[in-house]
Each structure stands twice: as structure tokens, then as C-alpha cells.
């Protein structure tokens, strides 16, 4: 099972990113753990300076802006991060 964390302090793009990951996982039939991280000190631990940030299994795979559905599908299906 893949573990995703969406890093951000609650902006609209962070909420959209959460929703997109959830929808794509459901669409692809992939079980995930999805967590929202809003605590600034936790976000900084990952070195993410632009939100939303996406962490997949403790690795930063995206920072800044909304990731594409294609990128999310790639993460879900095991492709290298974009």
C-alpha cells in the first residue's frame, strides 16, 4: 500500500491535490493511505518550499502547484516520480 502525504497549510490547491489523489486512486483501484500535513514544522522537515507538496512513501515527488492526473497515475502505478 502506498502512503501519500499532501503538505500545505490549507490553500485551495492543497485541497484540490488531496481530492485528485483520492479520485485517481479510486479510479485505478489502488489502496492508499492519504494524510494532510498542515503543520509548518512538519512541512519544513521535507524541505518543501512551495506547496502543495506531495510525499510518496517518505519521498518528495512534487512541490508547488497542482500535480497532473497523469503524474498521479504514474505514482500510483509505480512509475518514477515526475
PDB file of N, CA, C and O in Angstrom:
ATOM      1  N   UNK A   1       0.842  -1.175   0.000  1.00  0.00           N
ATOM      2  CA  UNK A   1       0.000   0.000   0.000  1.00  0.00           C
ATOM      3  C   UNK A   1       0.892   1.243   0.000  1.00  0.00           C
ATOM      4  O   UNK A   1       1.871   1.308   0.714  1.00  0.00           O
ATOM      5  N   UNK A   2       0.520   2.202  -0.812  1.00  0.00           N
ATOM      6  CA  UNK A   2       1.284   3.445  -0.918  1.00  0.00           C
ATOM      7  C   UNK A   2       0.762   4.459   0.100  1.00  0.00           C
ATOM      8  O   UNK A   2      -0.432   4.532   0.347  1.00  0.00           O
ATOM      9  N   UNK A   3       1.691   5.226   0.657  1.00  0.00           N
ATOM     10  CA  UNK A   3       1.333   6.252   1.624  1.00  0.00           C
ATOM     11  C   UNK A   3       1.651   7.615   1.032  1.00  0.00           C
ATOM     12  O   UNK A   3       2.794   7.885   0.669  1.00  0.00           O
ATOM     13  N   UNK A   4       0.619   8.437   0.907  1.00  0.00           N
ATOM     14  CA  UNK A   4       0.758   9.795   0.395  1.00  0.00           C
ATOM     15  C   UNK A   4       0.550  10.794   1.521  1.00  0.00           C
ATOM     16  O   UNK A   4      -0.318  10.603   2.373  1.00  0.00           O
ATOM     17  N   UNK A   5       1.332  11.855   1.484  1.00  0.00           N
ATOM     18  CA  UNK A   5       1.115  12.998   2.357  1.00  0.00           C
ATOM     19  C   UNK A   5       1.047  14.218   1.463  1.00  0.00           C
ATOM     20  O   UNK A   5       1.876  14.384   0.571  1.00  0.00           O
ATOM     21  N   UNK A   6       0.029  15.034   1.686  1.00  0.00           N
ATOM     22  CA  UNK A   6      -0.072  16.304   0.966  1.00  0.00           C
ATOM     23  C   UNK A   6       0.292  17.392   1.965  1.00  0.00           C
ATOM     24  O   UNK A   6      -0.335  17.534   3.013  1.00  0.00           O
ATOM     25  N   UNK A   7       1.351  18.128   1.636  1.00  0.00           N
ATOM     26  CA  UNK A   7       1.855  19.168   2.514  1.00  0.00           C
ATOM     27  C   UNK A   7       1.309  20.524   2.097  1.00  0.00           C
ATOM     28  O   UNK A   7       1.383  20.890   0.928  1.00  0.00           O
ATOM     29  N   UNK A   8       0.762  21.248   3.058  1.00  0.00           N
ATOM     30  CA  UNK A   8       0.259  22.582   2.778  1.00  0.00           C
ATOM     31  C   UNK A   8      -0.563  23.082   3.940  1.00  0.00           C
ATOM     32  O   UNK A   8      -1.097  22.296   4.716  1.00  0.00           O
ATOM     33  N   UNK A   9      -0.666  24.379   4.042  1.00  0.00           N
ATOM     34  CA  UNK A   9      -1.337  24.976   5.187  1.00  0.00           C
ATOM     35  C   UNK A   9      -2.836  25.161   4.997  1.00  0.00           C
ATOM     36  O   UNK A   9      -3.483  25.827   5.793  1.00  0.00           O
ATOM     37  N   UNK A  10      -3.391  24.571   3.970  1.00  0.00           N
ATOM     38  CA  UNK A  10      -4.835  24.625   3.786  1.00  0.00           C
ATOM     39  C   UNK A  10      -5.312  25.426   2.587  1.00  0.00           C
ATOM     40  O   UNK A  10      -6.492  25.734   2.476  1.00  0.00           O
ATOM     41  N   UNK A  11      -4.423  25.734   1.677  1.00  0.00           N
ATOM     42  CA  UNK A  11      -4.803  26.514   0.489  1.00  0.00           C
ATOM     43  C   UNK A  11      -5.700  25.681  -0.437  1.00  0.00           C
ATOM     44  O   UNK A  11      -5.794  24.466  -0.314  1.00  0.00           O
ATOM     45  N   UNK A  12      -6.340  26.354  -1.367  1.00  0.00           N
ATOM     46  CA  UNK A  12      -7.239  25.692  -2.306  1.00  0.00           C
ATOM     47  C   UNK A  12      -6.493  24.631  -3.132  1.00  0.00           C
ATOM     48  O   UNK A  12      -7.020  23.540  -3.363  1.00  0.00           O
ATOM     49  N   UNK A  13      -5.276  24.940  -3.578  1.00  0.00           N
ATOM     50  CA  UNK A  13      -4.520  23.976  -4.377  1.00  0.00           C
ATOM     51  C   UNK A  13      -4.205  22.714  -3.592  1.00  0.00           C
ATOM     52  O   UNK A  13      -4.160  21.616  -4.150  1.00  0.00           O
ATOM     53  N   UNK A  14      -3.987  22.852  -2.283  1.00  0.00           N
ATOM     54  CA  UNK A  14      -3.719  21.691  -1.436  1.00  0.00           C
ATOM     55  C   UNK A  14      -4.962  20.801  -1.364  1.00  0.00           C
ATOM     56  O   UNK A  14      -4.873  19.575  -1.463  1.00  0.00           O
ATOM     57  N   UNK A  15      -6.115  21.425  -1.214  1.00  0.00           N
ATOM     58  CA  UNK A  15      -7.373  20.670  -1.139  1.00  0.00           C
ATOM     59  C   UNK A  15      -7.667  19.972  -2.464  1.00  0.00           C
ATOM     60  O   UNK A  15      -8.111  18.828  -2.490  1.00  0.00           O
ATOM     61  N   UNK A  16      -7.403  20.645  -3.566  1.00  0.00           N
ATOM     62  CA  UNK A  16      -7.613  20.050  -4.890  1.00  0.00           C
ATOM     63  C   UNK A  16      -6.662  18.865  -5.079  1.00  0.00           C
ATOM     64  O   UNK A  16      -7.054  17.816  -5.592  1.00  0.00           O
ATOM     65  N   UNK A  17      -5.420  19.018  -4.656  1.00  0.00           N
ATOM     66  CA  UNK A  17      -4.432  17.944  -4.780  1.00  0.00           C
ATOM     67  C   UNK A  17      -4.872  16.714  -3.992  1.00  0.00           C
ATOM     68  O   UNK A  17      -4.809  15.590  -4.503  1.00  0.00           O
ATOM     69  N   UNK A  18      -5.344  16.920  -2.777  1.00  0.00           N
ATOM     70  CA  UNK A  18      -5.866  15.808  -1.969  1.00  0.00           C
ATOM     71  C   UNK A  18      -6.987  15.081  -2.710  1.00  0.00           C
ATOM     72  O   UNK A  18      -6.987  13.851  -2.802  1.00  0.00           O
ATOM     73  N   UNK A  19      -7.927  15.855  -3.223  1.00  0.00           N
ATOM     74  CA  UNK A  19      -9.082  15.290  -3.919  1.00  0.00           C
ATOM     75  C   UNK A  19      -8.645  14.519  -5.168  1.00  0.00           C
ATOM     76  O   UNK A  19      -9.139  13.423  -5.437  1.00  0.00           O
ATOM     77  N   UNK A  20      -7.709  15.083  -5.934  1.00  0.00           N
ATOM     78  CA  UNK A  20      -7.242  14.407  -7.150  1.00  0.00           C
ATOM     79  C   UNK A  20      -6.565  13.070  -6.840  1.00  0.00           C
ATOM     80  O   UNK A  20      -6.800  12.077  -7.529  1.00  0.00           O
ATOM     81  N   UNK A  21      -5.730  13.044  -5.811  1.00  0.00           N
ATOM     82  CA  UNK A  21      -5.054  11.797  -5.446  1.00  0.00           C
ATOM     83  C   UNK A  21      -6.086  10.757  -5.027  1.00  0.00           C
ATOM     84  O   UNK A  21      -6.021   9.599  -5.452  1.00  0.00           O
ATOM     85  N   UNK A  22      -7.055  11.187  -4.225  1.00  0.00           N
ATOM     86  CA  UNK A  22      -8.120  10.284  -3.777  1.00  0.00           C
ATOM     87  C   UNK A  22      -8.902   9.727  -4.968  1.00  0.00           C
ATOM     88  O   UNK A  22      -9.134   8.522  -5.073  1.00  0.00           O
ATOM     89  N   UNK A  23      -9.295  10.608  -5.884  1.00  0.00           N
ATOM     90  CA  UNK A  23     -10.091  10.207  -7.049  1.00  0.00           C
ATOM     91  C   UNK A  23      -9.306   9.268  -7.972  1.00  0.00           C
ATOM     92  O   UNK A  23      -9.849   8.277  -8.463  1.00  0.00           O
ATOM     93  N   UNK A  24      -8.053   9.582  -8.233  1.00  0.00           N
ATOM     94  CA  UNK A  24      -7.243   8.742  -9.130  1.00  0.00           C
ATOM     95  C   UNK A  24      -6.987   7.372  -8.508  1.00  0.00           C
ATOM     96  O   UNK A  24      -7.013   6.359  -9.205  1.00  0.00           O
ATOM     97  N   UNK A  25      -6.755   7.320  -7.201  1.00  0.00           N
ATOM     98  CA  UNK A  25      -6.547   6.039  -6.524  1.00  0.00           C
ATOM     99  C   UNK A  25      -7.804   5.180  -6.631  1.00  0.00           C
ATOM    100  O   UNK A  25      -7.731   3.983  -6.946  1.00  0.00           O
ATOM    101  N   UNK A  26      -8.947   5.792  -6.401  1.00  0.00           N
ATOM    102  CA  UNK A  26     -10.217   5.069  -6.512  1.00  0.00           C
ATOM    103  C   UNK A  26     -10.430   4.586  -7.948  1.00  0.00           C
ATOM    104  O   UNK A  26     -10.799   3.445  -8.187  1.00  0.00           O
ATOM    105  N   UNK A  27     -10.160   5.462  -8.914  1.00  0.00           N
ATOM    106  CA  UNK A  27     -10.331   5.134 -10.326  1.00  0.00           C
ATOM    107  C   UNK A  27      -9.438   3.976 -10.760  1.00  0.00           C
ATOM    108  O   UNK A  27      -9.841   3.125 -11.544  1.00  0.00           O
ATOM    109  N   UNK A  28      -8.208   3.944 -10.239  1.00  0.00           N
ATOM    110  CA  UNK A  28      -7.248   2.894 -10.611  1.00  0.00           C
ATOM    111  C   UNK A  28      -7.366   1.648  -9.728  1.00  0.00           C
ATOM    112  O   UNK A  28      -6.685   0.652  -9.961  1.00  0.00           O
ATOM    113  N   UNK A  29      -8.202   1.720  -8.690  1.00  0.00           N
ATOM    114  CA  UNK A  29      -8.370   0.589  -7.790  1.00  0.00           C
ATOM    115  C   UNK A  29      -7.154   0.332  -6.909  1.00  0.00           C
ATOM    116  O   UNK A  29      -6.867  -0.807  -6.541  1.00  0.00           O
ATOM    117  N   UNK A  30      -6.436   1.408  -6.563  1.00  0.00           N
ATOM    118  CA  UNK A  30      -5.236   1.290  -5.743  1.00  0.00           C
ATOM    119  C   UNK A  30      -5.551   1.764  -4.329  1.00  0.00           C
ATOM    120  O   UNK A  30      -6.055   2.877  -4.150  1.00  0.00           O
ATOM    121  N   UNK A  31      -5.270   0.916  -3.342  1.00  0.00           N
ATOM    122  CA  UNK A  31      -5.467   1.313  -1.953  1.00  0.00           C
ATOM    123  C   UNK A  31      -4.308   2.184  -1.505  1.00  0.00           C
ATOM    124  O   UNK A  31      -3.148   1.848  -1.740  1.00  0.00           O
ATOM    125  N   UNK A  32      -4.655   3.287  -0.870  1.00  0.00           N
ATOM    126  CA  UNK A  32      -3.617   4.207  -0.394  1.00  0.00           C
ATOM    127  C   UNK A  32      -3.950   4.663   1.021  1.00  0.00           C
ATOM    128  O   UNK A  32      -5.088   4.544   1.474  1.00  0.00           O
ATOM    129  N   UNK A  33      -2.937   5.188   1.673  1.00  0.00           N
ATOM    130  CA  UNK A  33      -3.126   5.942   2.906  1.00  0.00           C
ATOM    131  C   UNK A  33      -2.853   7.381   2.516  1.00  0.00           C
ATOM    132  O   UNK A  33      -1.820   7.673   1.914  1.00  0.00           O
ATOM    133  N   UNK A  34      -3.788   8.266   2.811  1.00  0.00           N
ATOM    134  CA  UNK A  34      -3.665   9.670   2.409  1.00  0.00           C
ATOM    135  C   UNK A  34      -3.758  10.548   3.646  1.00  0.00           C
ATOM    136  O   UNK A  34      -4.732  10.471   4.395  1.00  0.00           O
ATOM    137  N   UNK A  35      -2.745  11.362   3.846  1.00  0.00           N
ATOM    138  CA  UNK A  35      -2.675  12.209   5.033  1.00  0.00           C
ATOM    139  C   UNK A  35      -2.441  13.654   4.617  1.00  0.00           C
ATOM    140  O   UNK A  35      -1.687  13.929   3.685  1.00  0.00           O
ATOM    141  N   UNK A  36      -3.084  14.579   5.303  1.00  0.00           N
ATOM    142  CA  UNK A  36      -2.885  16.016   5.074  1.00  0.00           C
ATOM    143  C   UNK A  36      -1.982  16.536   6.179  1.00  0.00           C
ATOM    144  O   UNK A  36      -2.247  16.324   7.352  1.00  0.00           O
ATOM    145  N   UNK A  37      -0.893  17.176   5.812  1.00  0.00           N
ATOM    146  CA  UNK A  37       0.050  17.732   6.777  1.00  0.00           C
ATOM    147  C   UNK A  37      -0.001  19.251   6.667  1.00  0.00           C
ATOM    148  O   UNK A  37       0.360  19.805   5.631  1.00  0.00           O
ATOM    149  N   UNK A  38      -0.470  19.905   7.730  1.00  0.00           N
ATOM    150  CA  UNK A  38      -0.609  21.359   7.718  1.00  0.00           C
ATOM    151  C   UNK A  38       0.375  22.057   8.643  1.00  0.00           C
ATOM    152  O   UNK A  38       0.549  23.271   8.543  1.00  0.00           O
ATOM    153  N   UNK A  39       1.012  21.322   9.530  1.00  0.00           N
ATOM    154  CA  UNK A  39       1.952  21.902  10.488  1.00  0.00           C
ATOM    155  C   UNK A  39       3.222  22.338   9.761  1.00  0.00           C
ATOM    156  O   UNK A  39       3.909  21.529   9.138  1.00  0.00           O
ATOM    157  N   UNK A  40       3.538  23.626   9.832  1.00  0.00           N
ATOM    158  CA  UNK A  40       4.667  24.189   9.099  1.00  0.00           C
ATOM    159  C   UNK A  40       5.989  23.495   9.449  1.00  0.00           C
ATOM    160  O   UNK A  40       6.804  23.240   8.563  1.00  0.00           O
ATOM    161  N   UNK A  41       6.180  23.163  10.705  1.00  0.00           N
ATOM    162  CA  UNK A  41       7.432  22.499  11.106  1.00  0.00           C
ATOM    163  C   UNK A  41       7.571  21.128  10.438  1.00  0.00           C
ATOM    164  O   UNK A  41       8.672  20.714  10.061  1.00  0.00           O
ATOM    165  N   UNK A  42       6.454  20.420  10.265  1.00  0.00           N
ATOM    166  CA  UNK A  42       6.471  19.122   9.582  1.00  0.00           C
ATOM    167  C   UNK A  42       6.764  19.301   8.091  1.00  0.00           C
ATOM    168  O   UNK A  42       7.515  18.534   7.498  1.00  0.00           O
ATOM    169  N   UNK A  43       6.159  20.316   7.480  1.00  0.00           N
ATOM    170  CA  UNK A  43       6.377  20.597   6.063  1.00  0.00           C
ATOM    171  C   UNK A  43       7.856  20.898   5.816  1.00  0.00           C
ATOM    172  O   UNK A  43       8.457  20.383   4.877  1.00  0.00           O
ATOM    173  N   UNK A  44       8.440  21.684   6.700  1.00  0.00           N
ATOM    174  CA  UNK A  44       9.842  22.078   6.549  1.00  0.00           C
ATOM    175  C   UNK A  44      10.796  20.881   6.672  1.00  0.00           C
ATOM    176  O   UNK A  44      11.868  20.887   6.074  1.00  0.00           O
ATOM    177  N   UNK A  45      10.405  19.849   7.402  1.00  0.00           N
ATOM    178  CA  UNK A  45      11.243  18.651   7.539  1.00  0.00           C
ATOM    179  C   UNK A  45      11.513  18.000   6.191  1.00  0.00           C
ATOM    180  O   UNK A  45      12.531  17.354   5.999  1.00  0.00           O
ATOM    181  N   UNK A  46      10.580  18.180   5.255  1.00  0.00           N
ATOM    182  CA  UNK A  46      10.733  17.604   3.920  1.00  0.00           C
ATOM    183  C   UNK A  46      11.447  18.557   2.963  1.00  0.00           C
ATOM    184  O   UNK A  46      11.708  18.198   1.815  1.00  0.00           O
ATOM    185  N   UNK A  47      11.735  19.774   3.411  1.00  0.00           N
ATOM    186  CA  UNK A  47      12.431  20.733   2.558  1.00  0.00           C
ATOM    187  C   UNK A  47      11.557  21.322   1.471  1.00  0.00           C
ATOM    188  O   UNK A  47      12.066  21.880   0.501  1.00  0.00           O
ATOM    189  N   UNK A  48      10.251  21.207   1.612  1.00  0.00           N
ATOM    190  CA  UNK A  48       9.317  21.725   0.606  1.00  0.00           C
ATOM    191  C   UNK A  48       9.098  23.213   0.855  1.00  0.00           C
ATOM    192  O   UNK A  48       8.653  23.606   1.929  1.00  0.00           O
ATOM    193  N   UNK A  49       9.432  24.018  -0.139  1.00  0.00           N
ATOM    194  CA  UNK A  49       9.292  25.467  -0.001  1.00  0.00           C
ATOM    195  C   UNK A  49       8.048  25.993  -0.724  1.00  0.00           C
ATOM    196  O   UNK A  49       7.604  27.090  -0.465  1.00  0.00           O
ATOM    197  N   UNK A  50       7.515  25.220  -1.658  1.00  0.00           N
ATOM    198  CA  UNK A  50       6.313  25.604  -2.397  1.00  0.00           C
ATOM    199  C   UNK A  50       5.264  24.525  -2.191  1.00  0.00           C
ATOM    200  O   UNK A  50       5.536  23.345  -2.390  1.00  0.00           O
ATOM    201  N   UNK A  51       4.079  24.954  -1.799  1.00  0.00           N
ATOM    202  CA  UNK A  51       3.007  23.983  -1.590  1.00  0.00           C
ATOM    203  C   UNK A  51       1.988  24.083  -2.708  1.00  0.00           C
ATOM    204  O   UNK A  51       1.922  25.104  -3.386  1.00  0.00           O
ATOM    205  N   UNK A  52       1.223  23.053  -2.957  1.00  0.00           N
ATOM    206  CA  UNK A  52       1.238  21.810  -2.211  1.00  0.00           C
ATOM    207  C   UNK A  52       2.461  20.950  -2.541  1.00  0.00           C
ATOM    208  O   UNK A  52       2.954  20.959  -3.654  1.00  0.00           O
ATOM    209  N   UNK A  53       2.890  20.246  -1.527  1.00  0.00           N
ATOM    210  CA  UNK A  53       3.934  19.250  -1.719  1.00  0.00           C
ATOM    211  C   UNK A  53       3.301  17.878  -1.620  1.00  0.00           C
ATOM    212  O   UNK A  53       2.322  17.700  -0.895  1.00  0.00           O
ATOM    213  N   UNK A  54       3.815  16.928  -2.362  1.00  0.00           N
ATOM    214  CA  UNK A  54       3.311  15.562  -2.295  1.00  0.00           C
ATOM    215  C   UNK A  54       4.474  14.649  -1.920  1.00  0.00           C
ATOM    216  O   UNK A  54       5.522  14.674  -2.565  1.00  0.00           O
ATOM    217  N   UNK A  55       4.246  13.871  -0.885  1.00  0.00           N
ATOM    218  CA  UNK A  55       5.219  12.902  -0.408  1.00  0.00           C
ATOM    219  C   UNK A  55       4.646  11.517  -0.692  1.00  0.00           C
ATOM    220  O   UNK A  55       3.502  11.235  -0.342  1.00  0.00           O
ATOM    221  N   UNK A  56       5.421  10.683  -1.331  1.00  0.00           N
ATOM    222  CA  UNK A  56       5.012   9.304  -1.586  1.00  0.00           C
ATOM    223  C   UNK A  56       6.020   8.408  -0.893  1.00  0.00           C
ATOM    224  O   UNK A  56       7.215   8.440  -1.217  1.00  0.00           O
ATOM    225  N   UNK A  57       5.520   7.645   0.078  1.00  0.00           N
ATOM    226  CA  UNK A  57       6.384   6.735   0.834  1.00  0.00           C
ATOM    227  C   UNK A  57       7.650   7.440   1.311  1.00  0.00           C
ATOM    228  O   UNK A  57       8.769   6.963   1.117  1.00  0.00           O
ATOM    229  N   UNK A  58       7.474   8.603   1.924  1.00  0.00           N
ATOM    230  CA  UNK A  58       8.534   9.424   2.521  1.00  0.00           C
ATOM    231  C   UNK A  58       9.514  10.034   1.526  1.00  0.00           C
ATOM    232  O   UNK A  58      10.601  10.450   1.896  1.00  0.00           O
ATOM    233  N   UNK A  59       9.144  10.116   0.256  1.00  0.00           N
ATOM    234  CA  UNK A  59       9.978  10.768  -0.756  1.00  0.00           C
ATOM    235  C   UNK A  59       9.181  11.898  -1.405  1.00  0.00           C
ATOM    236  O   UNK A  59       8.036  11.706  -1.806  1.00  0.00           O
ATOM    237  N   UNK A  60       9.794  13.072  -1.510  1.00  0.00           N
ATOM    238  CA  UNK A  60       9.135  14.197  -2.175  1.00  0.00           C
ATOM    239  C   UNK A  60       9.034  13.877  -3.665  1.00  0.00           C
ATOM    240  O   UNK A  60      10.038  13.617  -4.322  1.00  0.00           O
ATOM    241  N   UNK A  61       7.799  13.867  -4.182  1.00  0.00           N
ATOM    242  CA  UNK A  61       7.602  13.610  -5.613  1.00  0.00           C
ATOM    243  C   UNK A  61       7.065  14.835  -6.348  1.00  0.00           C
ATOM    244  O   UNK A  61       7.035  14.862  -7.572  1.00  0.00           O
ATOM    245  N   UNK A  62       6.637  15.854  -5.572  1.00  0.00           N
ATOM    246  CA  UNK A  62       6.060  17.038  -6.213  1.00  0.00           C
ATOM    247  C   UNK A  62       6.084  18.198  -5.229  1.00  0.00           C
ATOM    248  O   UNK A  62       5.876  18.005  -4.037  1.00  0.00           O
ATOM    249  N   UNK A  63       6.308  19.396  -5.735  1.00  0.00           N
ATOM    250  CA  UNK A  63       6.214  20.608  -4.909  1.00  0.00           C
ATOM    251  C   UNK A  63       5.783  21.778  -5.773  1.00  0.00           C
ATOM    252  O   UNK A  63       6.315  21.982  -6.854  1.00  0.00           O
ATOM    253  N   UNK A  64       4.795  22.508  -5.295  1.00  0.00           N
ATOM    254  CA  UNK A  64       4.329  23.715  -5.975  1.00  0.00           C
ATOM    255  C   UNK A  64       3.341  23.427  -7.081  1.00  0.00           C
ATOM    256  O   UNK A  64       3.653  22.737  -8.032  1.00  0.00           O
ATOM    257  N   UNK A  65       2.138  23.919  -6.933  1.00  0.00           N
ATOM    258  CA  UNK A  65       1.106  23.744  -7.953  1.00  0.00           C
ATOM    259  C   UNK A  65       0.413  22.400  -7.849  1.00  0.00           C
ATOM    260  O   UNK A  65       0.815  21.522  -7.094  1.00  0.00           O
ATOM    261  N   UNK A  66      -0.623  22.267  -8.618  1.00  0.00           N
ATOM    262  CA  UNK A  66      -1.431  21.053  -8.623  1.00  0.00           C
ATOM    263  C   UNK A  66      -0.795  20.043  -9.574  1.00  0.00           C
ATOM    264  O   UNK A  66      -0.561  20.358 -10.740  1.00  0.00           O
ATOM    265  N   UNK A  67      -0.521  18.827  -9.097  1.00  0.00           N
ATOM    266  CA  UNK A  67       0.061  17.824  -9.991  1.00  0.00           C
ATOM    267  C   UNK A  67      -0.960  17.369 -11.040  1.00  0.00           C
ATOM    268  O   UNK A  67      -2.164  17.405 -10.800  1.00  0.00           O
ATOM    269  N   UNK A  68      -0.457  16.938 -12.181  1.00  0.00           N
ATOM    270  CA  UNK A  68      -1.353  16.457 -13.238  1.00  0.00           C
ATOM    271  C   UNK A  68      -1.906  15.086 -12.874  1.00  0.00           C
ATOM    272  O   UNK A  68      -1.309  14.334 -12.090  1.00  0.00           O
ATOM    273  N   UNK A  69      -3.046  14.765 -13.463  1.00  0.00           N
ATOM    274  CA  UNK A  69      -3.628  13.427 -13.253  1.00  0.00           C
ATOM    275  C   UNK A  69      -2.673  12.357 -13.765  1.00  0.00           C
ATOM    276  O   UNK A  69      -2.556  11.290 -13.170  1.00  0.00           O
ATOM    277  N   UNK A  70      -1.971  12.637 -14.838  1.00  0.00           N
ATOM    278  CA  UNK A  70      -1.006  11.672 -15.391  1.00  0.00           C
ATOM    279  C   UNK A  70       0.120  11.403 -14.397  1.00  0.00           C
ATOM    280  O   UNK A  70       0.543  10.259 -14.211  1.00  0.00           O
ATOM    281  N   UNK A  71       0.605  12.455 -13.746  1.00  0.00           N
ATOM    282  CA  UNK A  71       1.663  12.284 -12.741  1.00  0.00           C
ATOM    283  C   UNK A  71       1.149  11.451 -11.580  1.00  0.00           C
ATOM    284  O   UNK A  71       1.828  10.523 -11.120  1.00  0.00           O
ATOM    285  N   UNK A  72      -0.055  11.742 -11.127  1.00  0.00           N
ATOM    286  CA  UNK A  72      -0.642  10.992 -10.007  1.00  0.00           C
ATOM    287  C   UNK A  72      -0.811   9.521 -10.377  1.00  0.00           C
ATOM    288  O   UNK A  72      -0.454   8.635  -9.604  1.00  0.00           O
ATOM    289  N   UNK A  73      -1.313   9.256 -11.585  1.00  0.00           N
ATOM    290  CA  UNK A  73      -1.455   7.854 -12.036  1.00  0.00           C
ATOM    291  C   UNK A  73      -0.100   7.164 -12.066  1.00  0.00           C
ATOM    292  O   UNK A  73       0.024   6.004 -11.697  1.00  0.00           O
ATOM    293  N   UNK A  74       0.917   7.886 -12.517  1.00  0.00           N
ATOM    294  CA  UNK A  74       2.262   7.325 -12.533  1.00  0.00           C
ATOM    295  C   UNK A  74       2.733   6.939 -11.148  1.00  0.00           C
ATOM    296  O   UNK A  74       3.306   5.862 -10.945  1.00  0.00           O
ATOM    297  N   UNK A  75       2.487   7.809 -10.165  1.00  0.00           N
ATOM    298  CA  UNK A  75       2.872   7.490  -8.788  1.00  0.00           C
ATOM    299  C   UNK A  75       2.110   6.271  -8.290  1.00  0.00           C
ATOM    300  O   UNK A  75       2.681   5.401  -7.650  1.00  0.00           O
ATOM    301  N   UNK A  76       0.825   6.212  -8.621  1.00  0.00           N
ATOM    302  CA  UNK A  76       0.002   5.088  -8.165  1.00  0.00           C
ATOM    303  C   UNK A  76       0.422   3.761  -8.788  1.00  0.00           C
ATOM    304  O   UNK A  76       0.372   2.721  -8.146  1.00  0.00           O
ATOM    305  N   UNK A  77       0.833   3.834 -10.044  1.00  0.00           N
ATOM    306  CA  UNK A  77       1.160   2.608 -10.780  1.00  0.00           C
ATOM    307  C   UNK A  77       2.644   2.239 -10.670  1.00  0.00           C
ATOM    308  O   UNK A  77       3.084   1.268 -11.265  1.00  0.00           O
ATOM    309  N   UNK A  78       3.408   3.032  -9.943  1.00  0.00           N
ATOM    310  CA  UNK A  78       4.801   2.687  -9.687  1.00  0.00           C
ATOM    311  C   UNK A  78       5.813   3.255 -10.655  1.00  0.00           C
ATOM    312  O   UNK A  78       6.966   2.853 -10.660  1.00  0.00           O
ATOM    313  N   UNK A  79       5.376   4.204 -11.485  1.00  0.00           N
ATOM    314  CA  UNK A  79       6.320   4.859 -12.396  1.00  0.00           C
ATOM    315  C   UNK A  79       7.225   5.786 -11.593  1.00  0.00           C
ATOM    316  O   UNK A  79       6.857   6.239 -10.524  1.00  0.00           O
ATOM    317  N   UNK A  80       8.384   6.111 -12.126  1.00  0.00           N
ATOM    318  CA  UNK A  80       9.266   7.047 -11.430  1.00  0.00           C
ATOM    319  C   UNK A  80       8.563   8.378 -11.224  1.00  0.00           C
ATOM    320  O   UNK A  80       7.740   8.786 -12.049  1.00  0.00           O
ATOM    321  N   UNK A  81       8.877   9.089 -10.142  1.00  0.00           N
ATOM    322  CA  UNK A  81       8.254  10.383  -9.871  1.00  0.00           C
ATOM    323  C   UNK A  81       8.527  11.386 -10.979  1.00  0.00           C
ATOM    324  O   UNK A  81       9.569  11.360 -11.594  1.00  0.00           O
ATOM    325  N   UNK A  82       7.556  12.283 -11.208  1.00  0.00           N
ATOM    326  CA  UNK A  82       7.684  13.376 -12.201  1.00  0.00           C
ATOM    327  C   UNK A  82       8.121  14.617 -11.487  1.00  0.00           C
ATOM    328  O   UNK A  82       7.616  14.956 -10.484  1.00  0.00           O
TER     329      UNK A  82
END
